[in-house]
Amino acid sequence: MHTLPIQIRFNDVDQMGHINNACIMEYFDLGKYQYFASAGVPCIPEEGDFCVMIVHFDVDFHSQIRFHDNPVVTSQVTRWGNKSFELTQQILIDGKPAATCRNIMAGYRRSTQSSATIPDEVKQSVIDYDATH
């Protein structure tokens, strides 16, 4: 499982005194990028032919996140398919879930502009990363 501490910015706080939901989605995006980069999965825009992309996500908000909290985003693949996988993420505050995001991500080939089977080396790279973290 990958963990990423998040530094809350002043402009992340809305009029209700908690972190805006749109900013929470940015925190999940930061977690995704760092997780895949750490695991060696192509995630830089327009780098290489194969990449992964979000095709569906849903979020459950469990508690508010406030300016002085110290959120941590966790990310881990929780299910593999041939062309897609499920990535589960959480934002934790003091070890307790504040939000949970379930992402369905699919393999994609830029050259054909179509879905693609996830290469074995990509899958193995993530599995190896998760086994050591």
PDB file of C-alpha atoms in Angstrom:
ATOM      1  CA  MET A   1       0.000   0.000   0.000  1.00  0.00           C
ATOM      2  CA  HIS A   2       1.281   3.431  -0.926  1.00  0.00           C
ATOM      3  CA  THR A   3       0.906   6.341   1.496  1.00  0.00           C
ATOM      4  CA  LEU A   4       1.264  10.021   0.667  1.00  0.00           C
ATOM      5  CA  PRO A   5       1.095  12.807   3.272  1.00  0.00           C
ATOM      6  CA  ILE A   6      -0.855  15.804   1.968  1.00  0.00           C
ATOM      7  CA  GLN A   7      -0.064  19.415   2.769  1.00  0.00           C
ATOM      8  CA  ILE A   8      -3.328  21.326   2.991  1.00  0.00           C
ATOM      9  CA  ARG A   9      -3.277  24.722   1.288  1.00  0.00           C
ATOM     10  CA  PHE A  10      -5.127  27.721   2.697  1.00  0.00           C
ATOM     11  CA  ASN A  11      -7.302  27.965  -0.433  1.00  0.00           C
ATOM     12  CA  ASP A  12      -8.434  24.313   0.026  1.00  0.00           C
ATOM     13  CA  VAL A  13     -10.720  25.480   2.852  1.00  0.00           C
ATOM     14  CA  ASP A  14     -14.275  26.465   1.947  1.00  0.00           C
ATOM     15  CA  GLN A  15     -16.750  28.769   3.701  1.00  0.00           C
ATOM     16  CA  MET A  16     -17.839  25.949   6.014  1.00  0.00           C
ATOM     17  CA  GLY A  17     -14.313  25.671   7.443  1.00  0.00           C
ATOM     18  CA  HIS A  18     -13.561  22.277   5.973  1.00  0.00           C
ATOM     19  CA  ILE A  19     -11.675  21.073   2.910  1.00  0.00           C
ATOM     20  CA  ASN A  20     -13.740  21.474  -0.242  1.00  0.00           C
ATOM     21  CA  ASN A  21     -14.812  18.214  -1.902  1.00  0.00           C
ATOM     22  CA  ALA A  22     -13.140  19.236  -5.179  1.00  0.00           C
ATOM     23  CA  CYS A  23      -9.830  19.560  -3.308  1.00  0.00           C
ATOM     24  CA  ILE A  24     -10.330  16.117  -1.807  1.00  0.00           C
ATOM     25  CA  MET A  25     -10.505  14.761  -5.368  1.00  0.00           C
ATOM     26  CA  GLU A  26      -7.184  16.508  -6.082  1.00  0.00           C
ATOM     27  CA  TYR A  27      -5.688  14.737  -3.051  1.00  0.00           C
ATOM     28  CA  PHE A  28      -6.829  11.394  -4.495  1.00  0.00           C
ATOM     29  CA  ASP A  29      -5.279  12.343  -7.864  1.00  0.00           C
ATOM     30  CA  LEU A  30      -1.964  13.167  -6.169  1.00  0.00           C
ATOM     31  CA  GLY A  31      -2.089   9.792  -4.436  1.00  0.00           C
ATOM     32  CA  LYS A  32      -2.785   7.988  -7.726  1.00  0.00           C
ATOM     33  CA  TYR A  33       0.076   9.672  -9.524  1.00  0.00           C
ATOM     34  CA  GLN A  34       2.617   9.016  -6.756  1.00  0.00           C
ATOM     35  CA  TYR A  35       1.465   5.402  -6.378  1.00  0.00           C
ATOM     36  CA  PHE A  36       1.795   4.616 -10.070  1.00  0.00           C
ATOM     37  CA  ALA A  37       5.058   6.526 -10.448  1.00  0.00           C
ATOM     38  CA  SER A  38       6.507   4.646  -7.459  1.00  0.00           C
ATOM     39  CA  ALA A  39       5.337   1.317  -8.879  1.00  0.00           C
ATOM     40  CA  GLY A  40       6.725   2.036 -12.352  1.00  0.00           C
ATOM     41  CA  VAL A  41       3.369   2.308 -14.150  1.00  0.00           C
ATOM     42  CA  PRO A  42       3.225   4.753 -17.093  1.00  0.00           C
ATOM     43  CA  CYS A  43       1.299   7.805 -15.874  1.00  0.00           C
ATOM     44  CA  ILE A  44       2.935  10.838 -17.467  1.00  0.00           C
ATOM     45  CA  PRO A  45       0.673  12.374 -20.146  1.00  0.00           C
ATOM     46  CA  GLU A  46       1.738  11.380 -23.649  1.00  0.00           C
ATOM     47  CA  GLU A  47       4.719   9.320 -22.469  1.00  0.00           C
ATOM     48  CA  GLY A  48       4.762   5.930 -24.178  1.00  0.00           C
ATOM     49  CA  ASP A  49       1.956   4.112 -25.966  1.00  0.00           C
ATOM     50  CA  PHE A  50       0.349   2.324 -22.995  1.00  0.00           C
ATOM     51  CA  CYS A  51      -1.241   4.159 -20.076  1.00  0.00           C
ATOM     52  CA  VAL A  52      -4.033   3.704 -17.579  1.00  0.00           C
ATOM     53  CA  MET A  53      -7.050   5.957 -17.219  1.00  0.00           C
ATOM     54  CA  ILE A  54     -10.004   6.322 -14.899  1.00  0.00           C
ATOM     55  CA  VAL A  55     -13.241   5.012 -16.397  1.00  0.00           C
ATOM     56  CA  HIS A  56     -15.322   5.201 -13.208  1.00  0.00           C
ATOM     57  CA  PHE A  57     -14.989   6.358  -9.624  1.00  0.00           C
ATOM     58  CA  ASP A  58     -17.170   6.816  -6.592  1.00  0.00           C
ATOM     59  CA  VAL A  59     -16.411   8.478  -3.282  1.00  0.00           C
ATOM     60  CA  ASP A  60     -17.788   8.065   0.212  1.00  0.00           C
ATOM     61  CA  PHE A  61     -17.193  10.946   2.603  1.00  0.00           C
ATOM     62  CA  HIS A  62     -16.967   9.706   6.205  1.00  0.00           C
ATOM     63  CA  SER A  63     -15.933  12.829   8.108  1.00  0.00           C
ATOM     64  CA  GLN A  64     -14.825  16.393   7.545  1.00  0.00           C
ATOM     65  CA  ILE A  65     -11.219  17.305   6.893  1.00  0.00           C
ATOM     66  CA  ARG A  66     -10.183  20.600   8.415  1.00  0.00           C
ATOM     67  CA  PHE A  67      -7.296  22.980   7.779  1.00  0.00           C
ATOM     68  CA  HIS A  68      -5.112  21.841  10.696  1.00  0.00           C
ATOM     69  CA  ASP A  69      -5.580  18.104  10.025  1.00  0.00           C
ATOM     70  CA  ASN A  70      -2.719  16.037   8.635  1.00  0.00           C
ATOM     71  CA  PRO A  71      -4.317  13.929   5.891  1.00  0.00           C
ATOM     72  CA  VAL A  72      -2.605  10.919   4.364  1.00  0.00           C
ATOM     73  CA  VAL A  73      -3.770   9.310   1.107  1.00  0.00           C
ATOM     74  CA  THR A  74      -3.424   5.550   0.823  1.00  0.00           C
ATOM     75  CA  SER A  75      -3.635   3.785  -2.554  1.00  0.00           C
ATOM     76  CA  GLN A  76      -3.643   0.110  -3.481  1.00  0.00           C
ATOM     77  CA  VAL A  77      -4.916  -2.058  -6.326  1.00  0.00           C
ATOM     78  CA  THR A  78      -7.608  -4.266  -4.807  1.00  0.00           C
ATOM     79  CA  ARG A  79      -8.746  -6.229  -7.878  1.00  0.00           C
ATOM     80  CA  TRP A  80      -7.189  -7.105 -11.229  1.00  0.00           C
ATOM     81  CA  GLY A  81      -8.900  -7.884 -14.518  1.00  0.00           C
ATOM     82  CA  ASN A  82      -7.452  -8.293 -18.013  1.00  0.00           C
ATOM     83  CA  LYS A  83      -8.071  -4.737 -19.240  1.00  0.00           C
ATOM     84  CA  SER A  84      -9.001  -3.003 -16.010  1.00  0.00           C
ATOM     85  CA  PHE A  85      -8.394  -2.961 -12.286  1.00  0.00           C
ATOM     86  CA  GLU A  86      -9.854  -1.475  -9.137  1.00  0.00           C
ATOM     87  CA  LEU A  87      -7.788   1.031  -7.187  1.00  0.00           C
ATOM     88  CA  THR A  88      -8.998   1.732  -3.659  1.00  0.00           C
ATOM     89  CA  GLN A  89      -7.877   4.912  -1.959  1.00  0.00           C
ATOM     90  CA  GLN A  90      -8.539   6.438   1.424  1.00  0.00           C
ATOM     91  CA  ILE A  91      -7.813   9.750   3.035  1.00  0.00           C
ATOM     92  CA  LEU A  92      -6.930   9.090   6.652  1.00  0.00           C
ATOM     93  CA  ILE A  93      -6.924  11.556   9.525  1.00  0.00           C
ATOM     94  CA  ASP A  94      -5.187  10.174  12.616  1.00  0.00           C
ATOM     95  CA  GLY A  95      -5.530   6.694  11.110  1.00  0.00           C
ATOM     96  CA  LYS A  96      -9.302   6.961  10.593  1.00  0.00           C
ATOM     97  CA  PRO A  97     -10.957   7.149   7.154  1.00  0.00           C
ATOM     98  CA  ALA A  98     -12.267  10.593   6.220  1.00  0.00           C
ATOM     99  CA  ALA A  99     -13.009   9.616   2.586  1.00  0.00           C
ATOM    100  CA  THR A 100     -12.822   6.461   0.484  1.00  0.00           C
ATOM    101  CA  CYS A 101     -12.530   6.432  -3.307  1.00  0.00           C
ATOM    102  CA  ARG A 102     -13.034   3.374  -5.497  1.00  0.00           C
ATOM    103  CA  ASN A 103     -11.533   3.872  -8.957  1.00  0.00           C
ATOM    104  CA  ILE A 104     -11.998   1.575 -11.925  1.00  0.00           C
ATOM    105  CA  MET A 105      -9.035   2.113 -14.217  1.00  0.00           C
ATOM    106  CA  ALA A 106      -8.506   0.682 -17.683  1.00  0.00           C
ATOM    107  CA  GLY A 107      -5.517   0.063 -19.897  1.00  0.00           C
ATOM    108  CA  TYR A 108      -5.362   2.278 -22.970  1.00  0.00           C
ATOM    109  CA  ARG A 109      -3.209   2.420 -26.106  1.00  0.00           C
ATOM    110  CA  ARG A 110      -2.604   5.882 -27.483  1.00  0.00           C
ATOM    111  CA  SER A 111      -1.633   4.553 -30.920  1.00  0.00           C
ATOM    112  CA  THR A 112      -5.018   2.859 -31.442  1.00  0.00           C
ATOM    113  CA  GLN A 113      -7.035   5.123 -29.136  1.00  0.00           C
ATOM    114  CA  SER A 114      -8.688   2.098 -27.603  1.00  0.00           C
ATOM    115  CA  SER A 115      -8.755  -0.022 -24.489  1.00  0.00           C
ATOM    116  CA  ALA A 116      -5.860  -2.406 -24.049  1.00  0.00           C
ATOM    117  CA  THR A 117      -4.915  -5.448 -22.043  1.00  0.00           C
ATOM    118  CA  ILE A 118      -2.766  -4.508 -19.087  1.00  0.00           C
ATOM    119  CA  PRO A 119       0.739  -5.763 -19.871  1.00  0.00           C
ATOM    120  CA  ASP A 120       2.021  -8.460 -17.529  1.00  0.00           C
ATOM    121  CA  GLU A 121       5.076  -6.347 -16.672  1.00  0.00           C
ATOM    122  CA  VAL A 122       2.860  -3.449 -15.544  1.00  0.00           C
ATOM    123  CA  LYS A 123       0.729  -5.736 -13.387  1.00  0.00           C
ATOM    124  CA  GLN A 124       3.805  -7.422 -11.931  1.00  0.00           C
ATOM    125  CA  SER A 125       5.448  -4.090 -11.205  1.00  0.00           C
ATOM    126  CA  VAL A 126       2.445  -3.020  -9.106  1.00  0.00           C
ATOM    127  CA  ILE A 127       2.208  -6.394  -7.363  1.00  0.00           C
ATOM    128  CA  ASP A 128       5.934  -6.266  -6.521  1.00  0.00           C
ATOM    129  CA  TYR A 129       5.631  -2.686  -5.263  1.00  0.00           C
ATOM    130  CA  ASP A 130       2.647  -3.541  -3.047  1.00  0.00           C
ATOM    131  CA  ALA A 131       4.461  -6.577  -1.633  1.00  0.00           C
ATOM    132  CA  THR A 132       7.325  -4.387  -0.411  1.00  0.00           C
ATOM    133  CA  HIS A 133       5.326  -1.406   0.914  1.00  0.00           C
TER     134      HIS A 133
END
